[in-house]
Structures are given as structure tokens and as C-alpha cells.
XYZ file of C-alpha atoms in Angstrom:
557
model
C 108.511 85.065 66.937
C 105.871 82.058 67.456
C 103.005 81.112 65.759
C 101.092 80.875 69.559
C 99.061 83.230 71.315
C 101.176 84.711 74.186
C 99.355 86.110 77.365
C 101.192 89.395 78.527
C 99.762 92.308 80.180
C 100.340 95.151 77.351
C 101.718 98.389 78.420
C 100.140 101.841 77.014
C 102.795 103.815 74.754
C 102.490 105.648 71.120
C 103.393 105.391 67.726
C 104.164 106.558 64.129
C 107.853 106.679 62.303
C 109.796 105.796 59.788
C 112.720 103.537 60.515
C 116.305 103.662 58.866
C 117.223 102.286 56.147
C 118.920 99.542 57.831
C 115.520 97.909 59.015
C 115.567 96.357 56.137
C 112.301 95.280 54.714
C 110.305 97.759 57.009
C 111.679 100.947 55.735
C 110.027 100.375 52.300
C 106.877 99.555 54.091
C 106.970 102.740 55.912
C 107.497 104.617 52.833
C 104.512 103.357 51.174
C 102.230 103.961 54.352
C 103.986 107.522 55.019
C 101.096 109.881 53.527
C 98.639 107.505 54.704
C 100.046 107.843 58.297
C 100.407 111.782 58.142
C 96.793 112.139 56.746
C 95.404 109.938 59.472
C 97.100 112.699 62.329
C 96.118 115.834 60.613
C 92.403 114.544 60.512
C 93.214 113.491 64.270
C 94.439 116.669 65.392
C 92.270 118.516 63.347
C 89.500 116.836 65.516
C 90.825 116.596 68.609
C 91.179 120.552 68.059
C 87.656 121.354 66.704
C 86.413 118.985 69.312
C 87.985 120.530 72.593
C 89.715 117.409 73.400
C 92.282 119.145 75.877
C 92.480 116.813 78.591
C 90.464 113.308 76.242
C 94.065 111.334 75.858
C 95.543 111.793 79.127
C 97.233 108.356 79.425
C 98.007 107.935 82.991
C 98.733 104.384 84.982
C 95.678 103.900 87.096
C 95.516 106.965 89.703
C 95.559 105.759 93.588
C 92.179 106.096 94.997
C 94.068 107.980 98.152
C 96.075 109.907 96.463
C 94.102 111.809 93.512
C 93.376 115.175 93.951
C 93.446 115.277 97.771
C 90.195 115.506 97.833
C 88.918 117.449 94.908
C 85.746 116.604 92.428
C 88.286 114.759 90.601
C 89.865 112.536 93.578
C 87.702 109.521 92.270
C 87.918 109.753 88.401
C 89.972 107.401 87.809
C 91.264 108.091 84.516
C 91.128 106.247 81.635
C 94.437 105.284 79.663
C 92.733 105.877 76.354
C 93.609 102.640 74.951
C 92.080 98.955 74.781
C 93.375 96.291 77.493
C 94.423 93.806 74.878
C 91.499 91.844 75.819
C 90.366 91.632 72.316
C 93.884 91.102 70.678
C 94.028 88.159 68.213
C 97.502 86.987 67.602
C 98.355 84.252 65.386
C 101.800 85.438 65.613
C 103.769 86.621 68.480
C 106.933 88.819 68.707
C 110.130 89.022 70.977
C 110.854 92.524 71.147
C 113.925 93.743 73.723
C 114.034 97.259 73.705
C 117.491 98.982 76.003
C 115.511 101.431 78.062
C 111.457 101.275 79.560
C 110.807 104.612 77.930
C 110.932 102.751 74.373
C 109.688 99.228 75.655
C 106.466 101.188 77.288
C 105.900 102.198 73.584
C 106.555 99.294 71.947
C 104.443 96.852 74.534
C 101.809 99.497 74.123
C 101.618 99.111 70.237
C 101.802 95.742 69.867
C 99.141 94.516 72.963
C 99.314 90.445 73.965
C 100.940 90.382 70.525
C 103.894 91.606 71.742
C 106.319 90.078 74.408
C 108.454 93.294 75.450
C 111.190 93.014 77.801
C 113.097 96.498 78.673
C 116.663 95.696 79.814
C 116.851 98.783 81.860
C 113.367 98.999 83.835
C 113.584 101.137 86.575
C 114.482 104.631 87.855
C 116.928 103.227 90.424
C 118.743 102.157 87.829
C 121.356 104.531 86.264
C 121.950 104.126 82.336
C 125.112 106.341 82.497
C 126.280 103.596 84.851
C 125.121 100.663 83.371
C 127.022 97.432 82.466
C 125.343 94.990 80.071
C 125.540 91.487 81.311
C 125.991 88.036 78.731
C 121.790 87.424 79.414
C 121.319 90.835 77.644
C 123.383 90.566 75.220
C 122.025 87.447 74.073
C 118.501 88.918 74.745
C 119.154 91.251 72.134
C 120.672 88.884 69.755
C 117.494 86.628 69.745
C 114.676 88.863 69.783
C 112.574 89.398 67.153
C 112.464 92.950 66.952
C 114.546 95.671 69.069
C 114.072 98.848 70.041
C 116.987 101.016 70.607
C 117.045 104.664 71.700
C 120.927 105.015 69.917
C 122.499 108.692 69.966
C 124.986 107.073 72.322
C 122.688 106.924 75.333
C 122.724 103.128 75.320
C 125.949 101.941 73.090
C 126.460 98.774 74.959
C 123.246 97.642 72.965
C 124.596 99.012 69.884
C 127.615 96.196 70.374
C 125.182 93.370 70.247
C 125.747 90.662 67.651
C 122.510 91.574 65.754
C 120.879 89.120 62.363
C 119.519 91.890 60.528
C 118.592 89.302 57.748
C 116.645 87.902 60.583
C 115.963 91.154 63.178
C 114.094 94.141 62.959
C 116.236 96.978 64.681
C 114.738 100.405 65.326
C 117.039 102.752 66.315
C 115.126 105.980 67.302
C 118.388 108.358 66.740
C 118.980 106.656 63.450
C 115.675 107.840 62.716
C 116.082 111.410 63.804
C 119.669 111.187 62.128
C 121.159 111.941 65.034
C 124.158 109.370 65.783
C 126.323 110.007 68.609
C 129.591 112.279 68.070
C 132.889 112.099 69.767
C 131.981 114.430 72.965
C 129.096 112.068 73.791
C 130.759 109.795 76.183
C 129.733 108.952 80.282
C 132.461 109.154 82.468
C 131.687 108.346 86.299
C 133.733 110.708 88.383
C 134.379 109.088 91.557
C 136.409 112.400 92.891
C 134.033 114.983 92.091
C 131.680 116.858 94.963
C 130.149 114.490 97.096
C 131.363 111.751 95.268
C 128.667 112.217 92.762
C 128.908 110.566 89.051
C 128.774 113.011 86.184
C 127.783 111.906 82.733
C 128.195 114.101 79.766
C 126.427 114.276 76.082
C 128.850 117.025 74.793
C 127.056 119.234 72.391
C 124.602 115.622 71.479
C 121.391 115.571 73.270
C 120.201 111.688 73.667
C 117.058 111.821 76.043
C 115.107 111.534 72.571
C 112.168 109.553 74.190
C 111.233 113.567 75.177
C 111.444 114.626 71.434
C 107.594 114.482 70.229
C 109.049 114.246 66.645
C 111.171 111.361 67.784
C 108.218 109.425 69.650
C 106.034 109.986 66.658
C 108.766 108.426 64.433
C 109.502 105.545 66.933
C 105.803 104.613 66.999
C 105.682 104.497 63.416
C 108.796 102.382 62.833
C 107.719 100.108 65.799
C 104.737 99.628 63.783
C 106.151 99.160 60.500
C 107.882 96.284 61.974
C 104.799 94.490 63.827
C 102.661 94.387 60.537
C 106.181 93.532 58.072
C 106.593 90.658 60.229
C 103.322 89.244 60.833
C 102.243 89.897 57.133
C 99.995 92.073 55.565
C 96.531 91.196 56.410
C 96.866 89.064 58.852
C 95.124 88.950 62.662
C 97.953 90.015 64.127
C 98.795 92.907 62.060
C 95.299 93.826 62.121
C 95.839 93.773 66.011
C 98.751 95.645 66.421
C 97.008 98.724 63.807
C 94.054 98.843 66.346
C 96.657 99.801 68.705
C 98.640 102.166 66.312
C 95.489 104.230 65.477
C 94.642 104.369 68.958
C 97.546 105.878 69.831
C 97.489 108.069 67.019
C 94.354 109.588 68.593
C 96.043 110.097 72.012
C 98.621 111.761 70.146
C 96.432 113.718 68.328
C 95.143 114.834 71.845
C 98.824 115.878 73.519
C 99.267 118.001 69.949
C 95.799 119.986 70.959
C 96.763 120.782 74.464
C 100.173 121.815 73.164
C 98.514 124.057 70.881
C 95.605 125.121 73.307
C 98.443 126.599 75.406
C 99.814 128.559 72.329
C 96.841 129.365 71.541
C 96.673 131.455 74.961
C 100.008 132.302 74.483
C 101.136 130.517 77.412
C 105.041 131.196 77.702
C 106.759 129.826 80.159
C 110.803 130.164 81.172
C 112.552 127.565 83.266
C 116.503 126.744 84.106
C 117.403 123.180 84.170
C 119.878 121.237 86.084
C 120.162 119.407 82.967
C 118.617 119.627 79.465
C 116.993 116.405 80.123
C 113.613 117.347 79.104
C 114.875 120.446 76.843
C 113.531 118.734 73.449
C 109.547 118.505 75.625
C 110.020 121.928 76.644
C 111.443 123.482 73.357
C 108.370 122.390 71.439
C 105.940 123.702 74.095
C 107.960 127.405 73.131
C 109.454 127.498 76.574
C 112.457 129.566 76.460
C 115.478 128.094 78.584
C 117.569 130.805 80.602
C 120.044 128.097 82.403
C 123.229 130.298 82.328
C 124.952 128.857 79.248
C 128.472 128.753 81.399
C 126.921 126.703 83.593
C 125.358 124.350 81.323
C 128.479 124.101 79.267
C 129.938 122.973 82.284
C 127.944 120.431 83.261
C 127.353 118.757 79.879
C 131.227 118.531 79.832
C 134.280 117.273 82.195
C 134.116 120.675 83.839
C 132.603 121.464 87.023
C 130.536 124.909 87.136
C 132.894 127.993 88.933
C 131.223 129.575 92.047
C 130.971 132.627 89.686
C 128.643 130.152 87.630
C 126.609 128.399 90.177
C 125.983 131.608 91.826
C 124.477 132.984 88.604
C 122.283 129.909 87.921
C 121.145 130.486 91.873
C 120.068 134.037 90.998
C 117.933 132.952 88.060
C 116.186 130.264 89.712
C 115.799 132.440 92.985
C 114.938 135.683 91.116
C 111.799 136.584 88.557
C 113.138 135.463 85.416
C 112.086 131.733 85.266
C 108.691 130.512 86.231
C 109.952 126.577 86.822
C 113.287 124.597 87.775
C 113.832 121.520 85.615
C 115.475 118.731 88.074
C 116.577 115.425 87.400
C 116.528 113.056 90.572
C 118.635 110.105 89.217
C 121.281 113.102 89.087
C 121.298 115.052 91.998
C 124.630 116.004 92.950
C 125.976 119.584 94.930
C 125.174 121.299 92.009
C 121.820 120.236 90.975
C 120.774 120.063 94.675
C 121.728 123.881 95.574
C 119.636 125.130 92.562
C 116.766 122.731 93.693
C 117.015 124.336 97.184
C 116.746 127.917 95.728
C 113.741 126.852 94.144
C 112.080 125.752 97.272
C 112.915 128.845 99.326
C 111.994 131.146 96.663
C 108.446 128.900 95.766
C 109.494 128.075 92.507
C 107.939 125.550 90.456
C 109.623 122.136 90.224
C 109.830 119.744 87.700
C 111.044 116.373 88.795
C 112.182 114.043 85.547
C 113.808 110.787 85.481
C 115.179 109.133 82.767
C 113.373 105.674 82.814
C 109.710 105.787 82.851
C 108.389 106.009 86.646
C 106.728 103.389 87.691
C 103.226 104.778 88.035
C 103.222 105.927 84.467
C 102.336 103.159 82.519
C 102.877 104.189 78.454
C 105.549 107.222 77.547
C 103.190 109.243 75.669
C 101.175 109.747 79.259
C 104.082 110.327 80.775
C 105.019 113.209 78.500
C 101.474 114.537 78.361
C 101.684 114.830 82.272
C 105.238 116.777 81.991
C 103.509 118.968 79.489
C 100.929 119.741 81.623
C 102.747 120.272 84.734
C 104.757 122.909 82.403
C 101.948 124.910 81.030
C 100.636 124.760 84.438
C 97.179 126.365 83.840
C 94.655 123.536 84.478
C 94.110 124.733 88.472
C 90.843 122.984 88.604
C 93.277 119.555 87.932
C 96.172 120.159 89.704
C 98.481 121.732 87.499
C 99.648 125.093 88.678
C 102.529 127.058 89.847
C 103.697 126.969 92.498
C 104.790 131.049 93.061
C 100.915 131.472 91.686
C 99.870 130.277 95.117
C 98.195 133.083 97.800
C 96.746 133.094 101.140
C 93.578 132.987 101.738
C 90.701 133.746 104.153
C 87.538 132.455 105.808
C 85.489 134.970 104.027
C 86.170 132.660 101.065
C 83.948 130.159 102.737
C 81.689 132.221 104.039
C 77.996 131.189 103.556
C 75.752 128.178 104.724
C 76.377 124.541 103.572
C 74.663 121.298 103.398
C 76.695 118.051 102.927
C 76.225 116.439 99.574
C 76.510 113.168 101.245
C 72.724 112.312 101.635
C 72.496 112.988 98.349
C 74.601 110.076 97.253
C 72.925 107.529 99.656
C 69.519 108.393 98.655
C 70.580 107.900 95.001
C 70.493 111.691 93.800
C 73.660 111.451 92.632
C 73.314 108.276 90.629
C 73.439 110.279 87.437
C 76.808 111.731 88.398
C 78.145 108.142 89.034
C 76.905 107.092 85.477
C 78.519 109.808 83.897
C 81.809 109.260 85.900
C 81.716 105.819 84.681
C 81.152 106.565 80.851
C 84.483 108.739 81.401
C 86.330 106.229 83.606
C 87.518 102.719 84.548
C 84.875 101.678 87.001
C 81.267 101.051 87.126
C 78.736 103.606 88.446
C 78.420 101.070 91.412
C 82.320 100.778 92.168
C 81.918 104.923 91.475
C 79.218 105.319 94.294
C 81.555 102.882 96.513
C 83.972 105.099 96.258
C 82.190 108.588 96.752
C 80.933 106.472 99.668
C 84.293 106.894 101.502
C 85.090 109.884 100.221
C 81.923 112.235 101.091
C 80.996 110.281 104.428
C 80.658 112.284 107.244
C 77.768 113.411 110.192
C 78.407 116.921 109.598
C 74.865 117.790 107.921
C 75.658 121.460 107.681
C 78.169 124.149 108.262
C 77.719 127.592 108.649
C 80.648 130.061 108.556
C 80.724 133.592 109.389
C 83.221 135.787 110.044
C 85.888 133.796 112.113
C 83.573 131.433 113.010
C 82.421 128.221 111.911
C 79.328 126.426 113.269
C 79.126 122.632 112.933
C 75.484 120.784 113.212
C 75.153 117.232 113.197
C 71.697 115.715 114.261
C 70.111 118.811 115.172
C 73.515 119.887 117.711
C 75.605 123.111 116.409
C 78.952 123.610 118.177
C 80.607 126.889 116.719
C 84.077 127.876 117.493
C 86.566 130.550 116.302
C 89.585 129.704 113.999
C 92.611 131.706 112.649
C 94.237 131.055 109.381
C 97.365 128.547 109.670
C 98.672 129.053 105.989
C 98.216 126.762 103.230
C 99.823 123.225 101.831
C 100.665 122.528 98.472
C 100.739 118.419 98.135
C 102.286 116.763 95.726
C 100.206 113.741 94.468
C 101.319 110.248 93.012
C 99.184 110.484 89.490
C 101.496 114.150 88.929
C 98.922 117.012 89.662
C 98.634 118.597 93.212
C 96.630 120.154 95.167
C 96.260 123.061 97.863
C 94.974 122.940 101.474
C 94.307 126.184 103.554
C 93.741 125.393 106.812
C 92.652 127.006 110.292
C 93.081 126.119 113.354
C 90.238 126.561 116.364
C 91.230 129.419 119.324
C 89.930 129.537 122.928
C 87.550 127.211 124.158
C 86.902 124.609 121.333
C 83.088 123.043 122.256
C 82.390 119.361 121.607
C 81.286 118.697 117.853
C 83.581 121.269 116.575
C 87.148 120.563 115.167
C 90.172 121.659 116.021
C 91.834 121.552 112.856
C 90.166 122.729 109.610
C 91.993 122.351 106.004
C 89.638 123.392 102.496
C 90.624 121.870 99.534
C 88.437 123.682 96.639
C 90.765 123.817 93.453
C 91.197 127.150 94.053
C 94.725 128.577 94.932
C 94.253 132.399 95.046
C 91.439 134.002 96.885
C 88.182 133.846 95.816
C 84.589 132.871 96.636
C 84.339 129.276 96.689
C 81.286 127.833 94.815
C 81.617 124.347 96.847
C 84.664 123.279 99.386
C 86.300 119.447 100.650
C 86.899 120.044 104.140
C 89.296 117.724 106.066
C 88.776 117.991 109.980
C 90.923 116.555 112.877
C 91.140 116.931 116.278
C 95.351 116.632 116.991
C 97.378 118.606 114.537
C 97.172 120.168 110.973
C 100.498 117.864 109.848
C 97.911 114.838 111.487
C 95.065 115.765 109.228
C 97.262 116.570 105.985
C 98.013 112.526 106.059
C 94.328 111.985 105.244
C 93.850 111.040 101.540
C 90.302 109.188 101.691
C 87.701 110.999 103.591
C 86.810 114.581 102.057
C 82.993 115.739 102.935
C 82.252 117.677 99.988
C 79.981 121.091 100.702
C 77.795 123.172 98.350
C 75.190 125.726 99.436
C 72.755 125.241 101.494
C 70.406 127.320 99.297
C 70.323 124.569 96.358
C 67.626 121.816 96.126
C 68.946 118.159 95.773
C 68.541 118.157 91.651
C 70.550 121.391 91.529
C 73.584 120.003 93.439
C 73.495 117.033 91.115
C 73.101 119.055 87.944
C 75.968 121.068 89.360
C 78.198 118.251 89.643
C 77.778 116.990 86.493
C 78.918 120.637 85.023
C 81.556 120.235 87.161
């Protein structure tokens, strides 16, 4: 801890528990502040509720311009992580804070902004915590650092062992706080032998991936909290610094808890098998029911290996109708898991792909769960979040109509308004918004007319029509975590000059339906060719609305 400002770029996590009793001088603090705390997220959620703040606390690392939404009214909204940049943090008083895993240092670098020099041991997906080996460096990180942050439960022991001051050292240990400690059965062994030469690790009946527990991020927060404002003293800059970001992040909490209950509110049940109950705690308190054959589960979370007569059953279920999604963990994909995430795919299952370690483009935890959430209750279509098996063909008819480009629009400063509102929403300026849209909506294709199996293309008073037939449909999977769907059609016969070969509509829809405006993404080699492009998507609406309608329609939109 120093007495010295410290530039470091903060991270974007969230907060609010009560640490064990062997923190020392924080757990009385947290006592004191407890009803405060609770009080403060009621009226947040409360709020967040009555205020239809479904989608307001999204915390996502900044979204790549080329990859949003394919496309989509939403591939430039960049969005907004919900918290400050630090840039106003005032820190008399600095803190060395080492937590084991990313997952808790993404919290803890979130909470504390420039006040807070985090360093995560284990910080990256390609590294395996089942497999890890603490060197001397960490050990002695840990022994020096001001605060740490531990996830405990047995998931990272070898930071347990450190040689810790807790006269001098603030140690939150997030299964301490849930009171869950790790039991005899929770061990990782690393099978060298075993199919494909594949390491097993095994929690026995203790489940340790607690940075997926809401409770146990909520505590965490709390504690990490307690600890910022114990050691830099009661009314001072820096605690006042590190509470900005605390109540912050009690508001983006407050907005995961109303999507959560939005979905219950529609009584959105969903059922899922897992290769793992990695993100079982996230998916219990959504109310999704888990029908992973308990034979095979047992197996897997043990020295066993699953029997044919097990793996065969957990095919069926993920193959047949009784699960809507498949739960996989890349950072474990052995025979097993990989033969259960190959039924999936050949039966159109939904996916869910969960490391361990925070990914690198999510930049705080509670995000990173938030996106999870949503890819679960998979009912935001208009965003990207849908199932996959909820995806059907579609026609031309769904295009059908006359269509002006909205691209004018935007150079002749119609759409200014939209830009400003983007910008009140997002991270760039209406300018750097309209820069954008620039490459996005650019095209010479004034208007496009489509009847029947034909489309008609006019560009500077020249129409070239041709005929297409439908090629099927895409689902792509995008960097920020939502996707999006492409149906495309490919020209027949003689194909004039001026008209595409290739044809792919992106319009957030994914089941058939008249389309109320369309991207379009046209190429003139192959549909796999034109799939690639991420930048350029000439956005349509009809032909029959003036200028101020299309903008006034955006803007709803």
C-alpha cells in the first residue's frame, strides 16, 4: 500500500459481501454497513425493475466494430460498460491486491479503479488451474500484497499455502464467505492414461466455480470493498473513490437481478445437460432445470470414466427434445465432452461455451455473467440471443416490397438525430457514430425491388433484375457473445451486370416473417466469400417512407 497515486487501467467487475471472520478488522466493518448495503440493492433493483432496465447494465469489453451484430441496427452501438474509466479517481492511497484467478481480480480491479493495483496470478483461458503449479514469484506476490483475493473451496489451494500477515493483509476468501471450504473428494488429479490423453479434474460432491454463484459475487464485492475503505480509512479520497465504484456496480447488479427476473417473469424455463456443472450455480438461479444423466455426471466429477451405457444416455438427451442447450467447457474438452458437443451440433442444439478464467474480451465478471445469462434465456432475438433449434427457413416473400437505401439519409444529415441518441447510449461521439454508419450503410444500390423470385437492383437510374433461389441460412457466432442469422440466395440463369450473385439478409429475424427493414450483404464469388464480410451492411426500409419517417423509425428501433 503507498501513499502515491498509481496509474493503472481499472478493469470493470462487481461488488457487495461480507468477508470471514478471519479478515480481521474488515469483517466488523462489514457488519456495521450490512443493512446499509442490502437497502441500497433493494432500492436498486426495485428501480431497475419499475424502470425496464433489462438490457441498462450490460457490462461488456468494448464490442469489435466488425464483429457486432453482423450487420444488424445494433452492429455500431458500441456498448457502454456501465461504469466510470477511473479518470476521476483520487487516490491518496494505493493498494497491492493479488487475487489467484482473473475472474476475482476483474472484480476487484473493477472496484477499486487507479486505486487499485490488481495482479491475477492466473490470467488467461489457456491456462489450466487444475494444472497449475505456483512458482516462488507468486508465492511471494501473495505474501506482500496488500489485500488478496482468493476464490478458496479448493479450486486454488496452492494460494491457500502462502505465508500470509494477517496482522498486516486483508484476505478474502470467497468460499470462506459462502462457508463452503473444500472437503476430502475435492482434489485434481491429471490422468495422463485416460482417452486421448486428456486430464480429468474432479470436485467430488464440492462445487468451486463460485465466481458463477450470484450470491457469491455479491458477497465478494462486498468484502472486496470492506477492505478498500478499512484500509484507506474512513473518509478519506480514496475510500470515497473506491464507494463510487461499489455503488456503481451495485446498479449494474441491480440490472442482471431485473433481467433474471424479467425472464421469470415470462416464465422462461429452460433445460440444458452439461459436460460439467461449471456454470450449474448461474444456471440454477435462472430456474433452469439440469437433466445431465446423474450416472454420468457422477462419473465425471469423480476418478471414474462414464460407461458406454452412460455416454450413450447423455447423447440421447442432448440429441433428443428434452434439453433446449448443451453446457460445454472448452479448457476441458476431452472424448467425452467432445461427443456430447457433436450431438449438439448435428441435432441444432444450443451451445454454451464457458471457460473458467474470464475471456479476454470480457472485461469485468459481472458482464461476463450477464452475457451467459442472456445467452441462456435466449429470448432477446432482436440482440442476438436465441436458440439455436428456434431457427427456420425462410423465403423471399419475406422481403418482398420496394426499398430505398437509408444511406443518403445519413450523408445529408437526416440521421444526425439517430447518431446523437446512439451516442447518449454509447462510447463514441455522434461524429465517430456517423463515421461508423458511414462504412457500414455505404453502398450505390439506391433501391431494390423484390418480387416473387426476383430482385431488381437500380443504381443511378440502371435496374438489373435477376432470379435467385434460397441457399439456407447461417447462424454466426460473434466476438461480443450474441449472434446473428443470414439467409441467403443465390442468382440462377443469366445474372445481368449490376445484379449480385450472392444475396445474404440479416434482419434480426430468425423465423419467417415480414421484414419491416433488411442488411443485405452482396458478393459476386461465393456465399462462404460474402459471410467473411463484417463491415459493409446497406441497411433497407421501404420505399414508401419519407426521410423523417425512416429516422423516427430508427430511433424506435
Amino acid at each position: 500500500m503507498t501513499g502515491q497515486n498509481a496509474s493503472h487501467t481499472p478493469e470493470s467487475p462487481k461488488p457487495t459481501p461480507e468477508p470471514a471472520a478471519a479478515n480481521g478488522p474488515t469483517a466488523q466493518l462489514v457488519a456495521n454497513r450490512r443493512s446499509t448495503i442490502i437497502q441500497l440493492i433493494i432500492v436498486a433493483v426495485i428501480g431497475a425493475l419499475l424502470g425496464g432496465l433489462i438490457t441498462g447494465g450490460f457490462a461488456f469489453a468494448n464490442r469489435s466494430r466488425s464483429g457486432s451484430a453482423a450487420g444488424d441496427s445494433n452492429a455500431g452501438t458500441v456498448a457502454a460498460a456501465g461504469t466510470s474509466t477511473g479518470a476521476n479517481d483520487a487516490c491518496s492511497t494505493t493498494f497491492d491486491v493479488v487475487a489467484s484467478v482473473n475472474q476475482w481480480g476483474s472484480l476487484a480491479q473493477q472496484l477499486g479503479g487507479k486505486c487499485a493495483n490488481v495482479t491475477s496470478l492466473i490470467n488467461s483461458t489457456a491456462a489450466d488451474p487444475h494444472d497449475y503449479e505456483a512458482t516462488a514469484a507468486d508465492m511471494a506476490k501473495l505474501a506482500k500484497a496488500d489485500i488478496v483475493v482468493l476464490n478458496g473451496a479448493g479450486y486454488d489451494g496452492w494460494a491457500e499455502k502462502a505465508q500470509f500477515d494477517t496482522s498486516r493483509q486483508t484476505i478474502v476468501n470467497v468460499g470462506d464467505l459462502m462457508g463452503i471450504t473444500a472437503t476430502e473428494e475435492h482434489e485434481h488429479e491429471h490422468e495422463e492414461g485416460s482417452e486421448e490423453g486428456h486430464h480429468h479434474h474432479h470436485h467430488g460432491s464440492t462445487n468451486p466455480h463460485l465466481w458463477f454463484s450470484p450470491e457469491a459475487v455479491l458477497k465478494a464485492a462486498d468484502a472486496i470493498n470492506a477492505a478498500y475503505t478499512s484500509k484507506a480509512g474512513e473518509g478519506t479520497d480514496t475510500a470515497a473513490t473506491a464507494q463510487r465504484h461499489f455503488n456503481e456496480w451495485n446498479g449494474e447488479y441491480a440490472n442482471f437481478v431485473a433481467l433474471v427476473n424479467q425472464a421469470r417473469a415470462k416464465n422462461v424455463k429452460r433445460t440444458y445437460a452439461a459436460t460439467e456443472s461449471i456454470i450449474s450455480y448461474l444456471l440454477d438461479y435462472l430456474g433452469a432445470e439440469d437433466h445431465t444423466p446423474a450416472a454420468y455426471t457422477n462419473a465425471m466429477n469423480s476418478e471414474a470414466e462414464p460407461s458406454a451405457a452412460d455416454l450413450k444416455a447423455a447423447i440421447d438427451i442432448v440429441s433428443g427434445d428434452e434439453v433446449d442447450i448443451l453446457v460445454v467447457n472448452p479448457q476441458e474438452m476431452g472424448g467425452f465432452a467432445q461427443k456430447l458437443n457433436d450431438a449438439a451440433v448435428s441435432s441444432h442444439k444450443t451451445i454454451i461455451s464457458a471457460t473458467e478464467q474470464l475471456p479476454e474480451n470480457q472485461s469485468t465478471l459481472l458482464g461476463w455473467l450477464t452475457l451467459i445469462a442472456k445467452q441462456a434465456i435466449a429470448t432477446d432475438t432482436t440482440n442476438g440471443y436465441f436458440l439455436t433449434q428456434d431457427v427456420k427457413d425462410r423465403t423471399l416473400s419475406d422481403y418482398e416490397g420496394e426499398w430505398q437505401s437509408v444511406y443518403p439519409y445519413l450523408t445529408d444529415g437526416t440521421l444526425d438525430t439517430v447518431m446523437e441518441a446512439k451516442a447518449k447510449k454509447g462510447d463514441m461521439t455522434a461524429a465517430e457514430y456517423k463515421q461508423y454508419y458511414d462504412t457500414g450503410y455505404k453502398t450505390d444500390v439506391e433501391k431494390i425491388s423484390i418480387k416473387g423470385d426476383q430482385m431488381s437492383f437500380t443504381r443511378g437510374g440502371q435496374t438489373a433484375t435477376a432470379t435467385y433461389k434460397y441457399d439456407g441460412y447461417r447462424i454466426l457466432d460473434y466476438a461480443k457473445g450474441n449472434r446473428g442469422v443470414r439467409y441467403l440466395f443465390t442468382a440462377v440463369g443469366d445474372v445481368p451486370e449490376g445484379a449480385p450473385k450472392v444475396v445474404q439478409f440479416s434482419d434480426h429475424g430468425i423465423a419467417p416473417g415480414k421484414s419491416a427493414h433488411f442488411h443485405i450483404f452482396m458478393g459476386d464469388s461465393s456465399q462462404e466469400e460474402t459471410l467473411k464480410e463484417m463491415d459493409n451492411w446497406p441497411t433497407y426500409y421501404p420505399a414508401s417512407l419519407s426521410a423523417e419517417e425512416v429516422a423516427t423509425e430508427m430511433l424506435a428501433h
